[in-house]
Short mmCIF file of C-alpha atoms and ligand atoms in Angstrom, two decimals:
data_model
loop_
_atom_site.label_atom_id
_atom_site.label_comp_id
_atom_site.label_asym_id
_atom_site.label_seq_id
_atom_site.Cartn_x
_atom_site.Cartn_y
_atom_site.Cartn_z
CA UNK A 816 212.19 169.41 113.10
CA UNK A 817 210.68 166.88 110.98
CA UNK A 818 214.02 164.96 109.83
CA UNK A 819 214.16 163.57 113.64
CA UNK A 820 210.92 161.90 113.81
CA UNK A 821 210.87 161.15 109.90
CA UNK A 822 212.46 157.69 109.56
CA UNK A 823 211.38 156.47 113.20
CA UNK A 824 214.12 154.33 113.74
CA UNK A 825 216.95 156.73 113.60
CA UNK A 826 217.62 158.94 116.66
CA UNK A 827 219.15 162.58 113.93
CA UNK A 828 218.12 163.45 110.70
CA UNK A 829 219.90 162.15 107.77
CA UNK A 830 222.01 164.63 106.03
CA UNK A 831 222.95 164.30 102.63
CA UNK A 832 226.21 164.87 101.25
CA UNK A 833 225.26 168.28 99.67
CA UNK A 834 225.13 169.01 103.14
CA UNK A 835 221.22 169.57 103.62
CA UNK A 836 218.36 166.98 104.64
CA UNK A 837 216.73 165.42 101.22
CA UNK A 838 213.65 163.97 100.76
CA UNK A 839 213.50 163.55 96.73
CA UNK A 840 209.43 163.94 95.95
CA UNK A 841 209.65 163.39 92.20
CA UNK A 842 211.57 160.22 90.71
CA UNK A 843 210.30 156.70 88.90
CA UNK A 844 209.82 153.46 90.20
CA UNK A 845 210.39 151.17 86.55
CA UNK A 846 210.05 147.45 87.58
CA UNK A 847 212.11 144.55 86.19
CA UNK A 848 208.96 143.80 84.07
CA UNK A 849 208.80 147.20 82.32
CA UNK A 850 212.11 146.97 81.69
CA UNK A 851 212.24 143.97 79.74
CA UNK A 852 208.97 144.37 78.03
CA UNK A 853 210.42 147.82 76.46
CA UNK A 854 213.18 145.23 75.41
CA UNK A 855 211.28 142.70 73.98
CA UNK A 856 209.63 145.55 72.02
CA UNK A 857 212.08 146.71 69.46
CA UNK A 858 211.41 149.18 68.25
CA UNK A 859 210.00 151.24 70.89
CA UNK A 860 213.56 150.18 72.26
CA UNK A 861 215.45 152.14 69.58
CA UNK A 862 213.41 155.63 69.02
CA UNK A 863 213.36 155.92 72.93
CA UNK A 864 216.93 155.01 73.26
CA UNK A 865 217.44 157.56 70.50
CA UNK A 866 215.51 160.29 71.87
CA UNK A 867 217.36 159.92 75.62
CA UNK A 868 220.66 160.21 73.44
CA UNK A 869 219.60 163.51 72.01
CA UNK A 870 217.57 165.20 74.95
CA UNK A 871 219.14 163.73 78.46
CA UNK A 872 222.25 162.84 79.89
CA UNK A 873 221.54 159.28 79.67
CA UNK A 874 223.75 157.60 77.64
CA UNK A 875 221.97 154.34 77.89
CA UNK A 876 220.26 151.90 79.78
CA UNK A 877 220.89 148.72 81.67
CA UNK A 878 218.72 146.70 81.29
CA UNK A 879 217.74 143.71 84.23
CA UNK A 880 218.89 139.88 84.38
CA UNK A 881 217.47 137.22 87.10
CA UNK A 882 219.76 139.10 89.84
CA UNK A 883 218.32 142.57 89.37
CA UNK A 884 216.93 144.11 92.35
CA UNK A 885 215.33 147.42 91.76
CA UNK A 886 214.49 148.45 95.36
CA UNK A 887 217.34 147.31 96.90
CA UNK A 888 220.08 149.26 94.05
CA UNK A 889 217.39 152.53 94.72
CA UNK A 890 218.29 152.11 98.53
CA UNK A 891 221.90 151.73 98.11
CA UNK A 892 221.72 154.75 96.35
CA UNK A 893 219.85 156.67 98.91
CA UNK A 894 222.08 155.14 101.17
CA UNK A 895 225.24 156.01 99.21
CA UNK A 896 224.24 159.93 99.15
CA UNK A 897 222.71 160.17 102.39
CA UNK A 898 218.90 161.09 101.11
CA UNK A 899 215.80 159.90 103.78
CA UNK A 900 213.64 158.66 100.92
CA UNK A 901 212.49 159.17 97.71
CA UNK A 902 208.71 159.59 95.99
CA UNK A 903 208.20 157.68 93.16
CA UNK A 904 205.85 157.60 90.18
CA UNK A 905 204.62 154.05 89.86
CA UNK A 906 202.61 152.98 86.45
CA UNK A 907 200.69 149.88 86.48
CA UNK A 908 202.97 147.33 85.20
CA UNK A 909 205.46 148.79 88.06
CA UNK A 910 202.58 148.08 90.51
CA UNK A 911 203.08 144.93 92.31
CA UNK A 912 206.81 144.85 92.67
CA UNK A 913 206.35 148.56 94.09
CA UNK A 914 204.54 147.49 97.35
CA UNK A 915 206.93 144.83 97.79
CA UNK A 916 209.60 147.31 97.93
CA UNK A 917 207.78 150.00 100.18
CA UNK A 918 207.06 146.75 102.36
CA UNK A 919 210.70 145.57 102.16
CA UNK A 920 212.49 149.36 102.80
CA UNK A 921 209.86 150.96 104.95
CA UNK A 922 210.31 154.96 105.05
CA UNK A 923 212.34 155.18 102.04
CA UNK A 924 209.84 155.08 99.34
CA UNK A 925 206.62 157.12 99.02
CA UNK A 926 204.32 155.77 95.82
CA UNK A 927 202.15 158.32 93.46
CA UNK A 928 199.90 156.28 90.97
CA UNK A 929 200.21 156.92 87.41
CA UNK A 930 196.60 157.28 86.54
CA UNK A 931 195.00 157.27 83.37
CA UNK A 932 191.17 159.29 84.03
CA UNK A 933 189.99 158.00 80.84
CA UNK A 934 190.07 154.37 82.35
CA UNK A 935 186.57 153.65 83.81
CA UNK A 936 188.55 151.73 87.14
CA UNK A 937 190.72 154.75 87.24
CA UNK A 938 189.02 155.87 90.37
CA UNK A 939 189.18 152.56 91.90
CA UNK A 940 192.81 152.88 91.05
CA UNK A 941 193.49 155.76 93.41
CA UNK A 942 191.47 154.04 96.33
CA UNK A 943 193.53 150.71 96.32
CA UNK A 944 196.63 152.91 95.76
CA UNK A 945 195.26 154.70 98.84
CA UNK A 946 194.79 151.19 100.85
CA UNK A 947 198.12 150.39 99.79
CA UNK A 948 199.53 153.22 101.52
CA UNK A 949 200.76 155.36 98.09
CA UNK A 950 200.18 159.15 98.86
CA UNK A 951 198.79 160.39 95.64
CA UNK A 952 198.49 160.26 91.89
CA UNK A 953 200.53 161.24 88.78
CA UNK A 954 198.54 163.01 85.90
CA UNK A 955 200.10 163.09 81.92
CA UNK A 956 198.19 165.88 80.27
CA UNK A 957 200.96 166.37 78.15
CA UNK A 958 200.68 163.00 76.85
CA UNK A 959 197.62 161.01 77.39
CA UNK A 960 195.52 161.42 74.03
CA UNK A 961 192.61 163.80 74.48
CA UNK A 962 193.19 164.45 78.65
CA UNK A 963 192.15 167.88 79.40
CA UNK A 964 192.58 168.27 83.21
CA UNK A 965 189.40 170.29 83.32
CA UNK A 966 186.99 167.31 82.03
CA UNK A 967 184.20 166.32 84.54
CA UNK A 968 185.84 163.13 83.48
CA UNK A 969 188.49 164.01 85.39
CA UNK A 970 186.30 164.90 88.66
CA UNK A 971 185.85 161.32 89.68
CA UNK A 972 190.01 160.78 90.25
CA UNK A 973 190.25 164.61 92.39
CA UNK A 974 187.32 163.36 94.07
CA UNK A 975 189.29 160.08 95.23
CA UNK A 976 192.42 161.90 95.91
CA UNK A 977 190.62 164.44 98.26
CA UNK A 978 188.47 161.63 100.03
CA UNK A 979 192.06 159.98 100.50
CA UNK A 980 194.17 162.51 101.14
CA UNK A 981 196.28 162.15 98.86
CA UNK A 982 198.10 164.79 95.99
CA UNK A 983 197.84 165.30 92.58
CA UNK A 984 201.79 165.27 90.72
CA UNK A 985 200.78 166.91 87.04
CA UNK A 986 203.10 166.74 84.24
CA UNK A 987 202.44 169.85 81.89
CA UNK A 988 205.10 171.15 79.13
CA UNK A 989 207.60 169.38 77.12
CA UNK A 990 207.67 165.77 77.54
CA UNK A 991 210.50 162.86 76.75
CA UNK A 992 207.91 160.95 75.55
CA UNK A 993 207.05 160.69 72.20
CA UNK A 994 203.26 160.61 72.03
CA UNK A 995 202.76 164.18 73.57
CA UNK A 996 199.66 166.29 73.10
CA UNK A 997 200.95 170.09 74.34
CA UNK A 998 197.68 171.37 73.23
CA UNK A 999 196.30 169.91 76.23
CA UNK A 1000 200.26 171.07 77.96
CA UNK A 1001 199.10 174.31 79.69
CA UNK A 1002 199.45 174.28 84.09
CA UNK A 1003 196.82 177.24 83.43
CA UNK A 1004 194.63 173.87 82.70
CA UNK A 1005 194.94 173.19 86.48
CA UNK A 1006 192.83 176.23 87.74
CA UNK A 1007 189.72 175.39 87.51
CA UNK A 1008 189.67 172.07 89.21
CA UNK A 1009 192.45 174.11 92.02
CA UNK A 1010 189.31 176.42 92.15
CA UNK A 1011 187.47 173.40 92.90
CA UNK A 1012 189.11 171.60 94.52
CA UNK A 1013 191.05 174.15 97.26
CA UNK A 1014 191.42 171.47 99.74
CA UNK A 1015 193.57 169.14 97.24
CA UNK A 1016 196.92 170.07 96.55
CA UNK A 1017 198.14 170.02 93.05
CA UNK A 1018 201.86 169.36 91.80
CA UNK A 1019 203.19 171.11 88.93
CA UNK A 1020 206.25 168.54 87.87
CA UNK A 1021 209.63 170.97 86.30
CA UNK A 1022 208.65 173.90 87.28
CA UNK A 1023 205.68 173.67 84.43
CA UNK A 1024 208.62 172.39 81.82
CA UNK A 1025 208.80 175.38 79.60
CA UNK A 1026 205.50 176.93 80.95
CA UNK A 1027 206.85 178.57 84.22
CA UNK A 1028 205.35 181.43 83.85
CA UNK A 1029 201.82 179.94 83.81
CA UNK A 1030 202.85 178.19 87.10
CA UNK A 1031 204.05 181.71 88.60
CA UNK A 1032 200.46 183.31 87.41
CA UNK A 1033 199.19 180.71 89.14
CA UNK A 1034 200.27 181.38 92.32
CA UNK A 1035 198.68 184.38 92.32
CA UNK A 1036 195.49 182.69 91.79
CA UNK A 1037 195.36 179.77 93.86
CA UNK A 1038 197.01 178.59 97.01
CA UNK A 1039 196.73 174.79 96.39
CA UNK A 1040 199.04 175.03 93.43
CA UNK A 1041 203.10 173.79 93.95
CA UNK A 1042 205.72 173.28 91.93
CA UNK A 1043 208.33 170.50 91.88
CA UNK A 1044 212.28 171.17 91.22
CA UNK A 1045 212.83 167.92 88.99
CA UNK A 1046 215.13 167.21 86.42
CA UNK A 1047 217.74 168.53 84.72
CA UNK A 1048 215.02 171.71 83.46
CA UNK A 1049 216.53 171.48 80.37
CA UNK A 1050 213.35 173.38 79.23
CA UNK A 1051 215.88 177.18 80.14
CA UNK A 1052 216.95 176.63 76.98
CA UNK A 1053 214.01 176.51 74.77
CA UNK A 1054 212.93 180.34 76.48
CA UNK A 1055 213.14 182.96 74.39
CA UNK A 1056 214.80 184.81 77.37
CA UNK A 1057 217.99 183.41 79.19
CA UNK A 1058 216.91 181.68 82.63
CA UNK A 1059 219.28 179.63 84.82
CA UNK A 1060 218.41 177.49 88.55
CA UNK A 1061 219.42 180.47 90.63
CA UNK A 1062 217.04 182.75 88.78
CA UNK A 1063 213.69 179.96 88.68
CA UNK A 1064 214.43 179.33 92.44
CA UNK A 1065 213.98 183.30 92.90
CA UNK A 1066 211.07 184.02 90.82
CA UNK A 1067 209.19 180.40 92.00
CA UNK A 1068 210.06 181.33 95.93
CA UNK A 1069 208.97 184.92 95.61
CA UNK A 1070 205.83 184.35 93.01
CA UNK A 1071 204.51 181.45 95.70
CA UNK A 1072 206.90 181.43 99.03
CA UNK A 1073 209.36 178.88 99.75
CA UNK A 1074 206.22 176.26 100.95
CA UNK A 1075 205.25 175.84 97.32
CA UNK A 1076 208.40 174.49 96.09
CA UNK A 1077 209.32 170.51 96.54
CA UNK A 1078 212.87 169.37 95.45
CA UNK A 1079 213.06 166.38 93.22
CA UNK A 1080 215.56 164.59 90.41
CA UNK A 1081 213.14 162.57 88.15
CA UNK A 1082 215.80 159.88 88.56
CA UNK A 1083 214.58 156.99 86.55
CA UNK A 1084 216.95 154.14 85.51
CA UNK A 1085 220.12 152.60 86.02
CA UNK A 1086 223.25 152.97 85.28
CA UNK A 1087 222.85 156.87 86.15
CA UNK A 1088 221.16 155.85 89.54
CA UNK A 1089 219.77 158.71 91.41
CA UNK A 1090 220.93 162.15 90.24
CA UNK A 1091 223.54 163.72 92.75
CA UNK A 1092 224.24 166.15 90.07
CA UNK A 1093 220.69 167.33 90.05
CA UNK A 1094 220.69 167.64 93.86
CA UNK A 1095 224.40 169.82 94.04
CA UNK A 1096 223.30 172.16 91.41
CA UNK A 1097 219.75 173.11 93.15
CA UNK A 1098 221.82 172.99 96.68
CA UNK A 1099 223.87 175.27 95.15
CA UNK A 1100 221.43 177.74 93.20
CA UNK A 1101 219.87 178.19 96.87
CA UNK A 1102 222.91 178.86 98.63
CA UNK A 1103 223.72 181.80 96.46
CA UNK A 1104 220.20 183.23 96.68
CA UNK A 1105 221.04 182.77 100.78
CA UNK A 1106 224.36 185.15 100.51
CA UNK A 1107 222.33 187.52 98.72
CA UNK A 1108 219.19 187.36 101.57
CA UNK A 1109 216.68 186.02 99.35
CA UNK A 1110 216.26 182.37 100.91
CA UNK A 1111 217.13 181.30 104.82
CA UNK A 1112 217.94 178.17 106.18
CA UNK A 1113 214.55 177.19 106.66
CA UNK A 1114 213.77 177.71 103.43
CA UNK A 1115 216.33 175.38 102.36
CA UNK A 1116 214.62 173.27 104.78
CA UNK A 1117 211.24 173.42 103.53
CA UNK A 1118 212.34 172.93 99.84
CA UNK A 1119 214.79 169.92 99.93
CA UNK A 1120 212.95 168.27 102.63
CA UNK A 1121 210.18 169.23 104.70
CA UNK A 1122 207.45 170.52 102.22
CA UNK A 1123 207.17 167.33 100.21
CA UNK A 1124 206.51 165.31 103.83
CA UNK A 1125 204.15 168.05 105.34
CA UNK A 1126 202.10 167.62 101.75
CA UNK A 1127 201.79 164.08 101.63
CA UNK A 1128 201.12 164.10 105.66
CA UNK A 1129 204.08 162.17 106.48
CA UNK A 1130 205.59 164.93 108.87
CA UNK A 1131 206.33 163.36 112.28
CA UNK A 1132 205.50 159.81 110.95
CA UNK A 1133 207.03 156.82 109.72
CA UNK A 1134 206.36 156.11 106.19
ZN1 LIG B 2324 209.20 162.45 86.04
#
């Protein structure tokens, strides 16, 4: 099992309190310096306070003083619910105090670059990310102004991530952010370069966020295609048809097989901390599709835990 070798200094697998081993692949690494830049800027401040009011559970913010320790209130958290470790999208302004963290906490953070393909360094981006021991890259079609994952443009940055081994993490559908593009919001986007590319895995983040059936046609089409649990999916309710966890689990595990699925919370900021609720609600969805003989214990396995790992090629090493 991949829990016992995992964290290398602990003889048993962590178990977290929902009762099953957790590696979290999708959450946000926001340094003290983001933070307080977003502050300084006002009104930025205000319409994104505004828009967390009306479309998460996020009542608010904190925001960081001279004692604020970002890595160390992540791993108390971790700690706190019993989870091994937990991936994190890092942007640039994140960057520095990121590897001080992963250096500080070994095994309990794994980084994925926000990159921007339009950049002309954006490919040396994703091989210092690579030096620096990150295991892959997050893409924002759904909000980056004029990306189209299919560009040549792009080619250069899938090129880097397959000479480095690393993944590709691709937010497509609805977006918090305010500056989204959904023409350019489609996973069907991803299957050319999957068709190009069918040694490099690709990431769907939130189960496509309101496209989830373009991520299910895709796994007929390609086998380098995954999905990632993340979030609250708030998107069920914008379907024309009524969807709940239980039922995505189902139709994402029997569209693609339990391998293709990686849990996550996109937990982001503080006070919520990381999202137990997201975790027991996901736990739970997959226990009922257990009674009823749809999912096993090792898919449970795979999902919360071991499929993220074997991905990013941390099975049976440390981090
Ligand atoms: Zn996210």
């Amino acid at each position: 099992m991949i829990g016992l070798y995992f964290r290398g200094r602990v003889g048993l697998p962590m178990i977290s309190r929902a009762g099953v081993p957790v590696v979290d692949a999708h959450s946000h690494y926001f340094g003290s310096q983001t933070l307080r830049s977003w502050a300084e800027r006002g009104r930025t401040m205000e319409s994104f306070a505004k828009r967390l009011n009306t479309r998460t559970d996020m009542k608010g913010f904190e925001l960081p003083d001279e004692n604020w320790d970002t890595a160390q209130r992540w791993v108390d958290e971790l700690d706190r619910y019993g989870v091994e470790a937990m991936g994190v999208m890092v942007g640039d302004d994140a960057y520095e105090e990121f590897k001080e963290a992963s250096k500080r906490f070994p095994g309990r953070f794994m980084g994925f670059r926000n990159i921007d393909p339009a950049q002309p360094d954006a490919p040396a981006k994703v091989r210092e990310a690579a030096r620096d021991g990150l295991r892959g890259v997050k893409l924002y079609p759904s909000s980056w102004r004029g990306m189209k994952v299919y560009d040549e443009a792009v080619y250069p940055v899938y090129d880097e991530c397959l000479r480095n081994g690393m993944v590709v993490f691709l937010h497509f559908g609805i977006t918090i952010g305010s500056q989204a593009d959904l023409r350019n919001g489609n996973p069907i986007d991803i299957q050319v370069p999957s068709r190009d590319y069918p040694d490099l895995k690709f990431i769907i983040a939130h189960f496509g966020a309101g496209f989830f059936r373009e991520v299910l046609l895709m796994q007929y089409q390609a086998d380098n295609v995954y999905m990632d649990s993340s979030g609250s999916n708030s998107w069920m309710k914008y379907m024309p048809y009524d969807l709940d966890l239980k039922q995505i689990f189902r139709k994402a595990v029997q569209a693609g097989g339990s391998h293709k699925v990686l849990f996550g919370t996109d937990s982001t900021f503080f006070p919520r901390g990381w999202r137990f609720n997201i975790l027991e609600a996901q736990v739970q969805a997959c226990r009922e599709l257990k009674a009823e003989g749809v999912l096993k214990d090792e898919d449970l396995q795979r999902i919360f835990h071991d499929n993220v790992l074997e991905l990013t090629g941390m099975s049976g090493s440390t981090l």
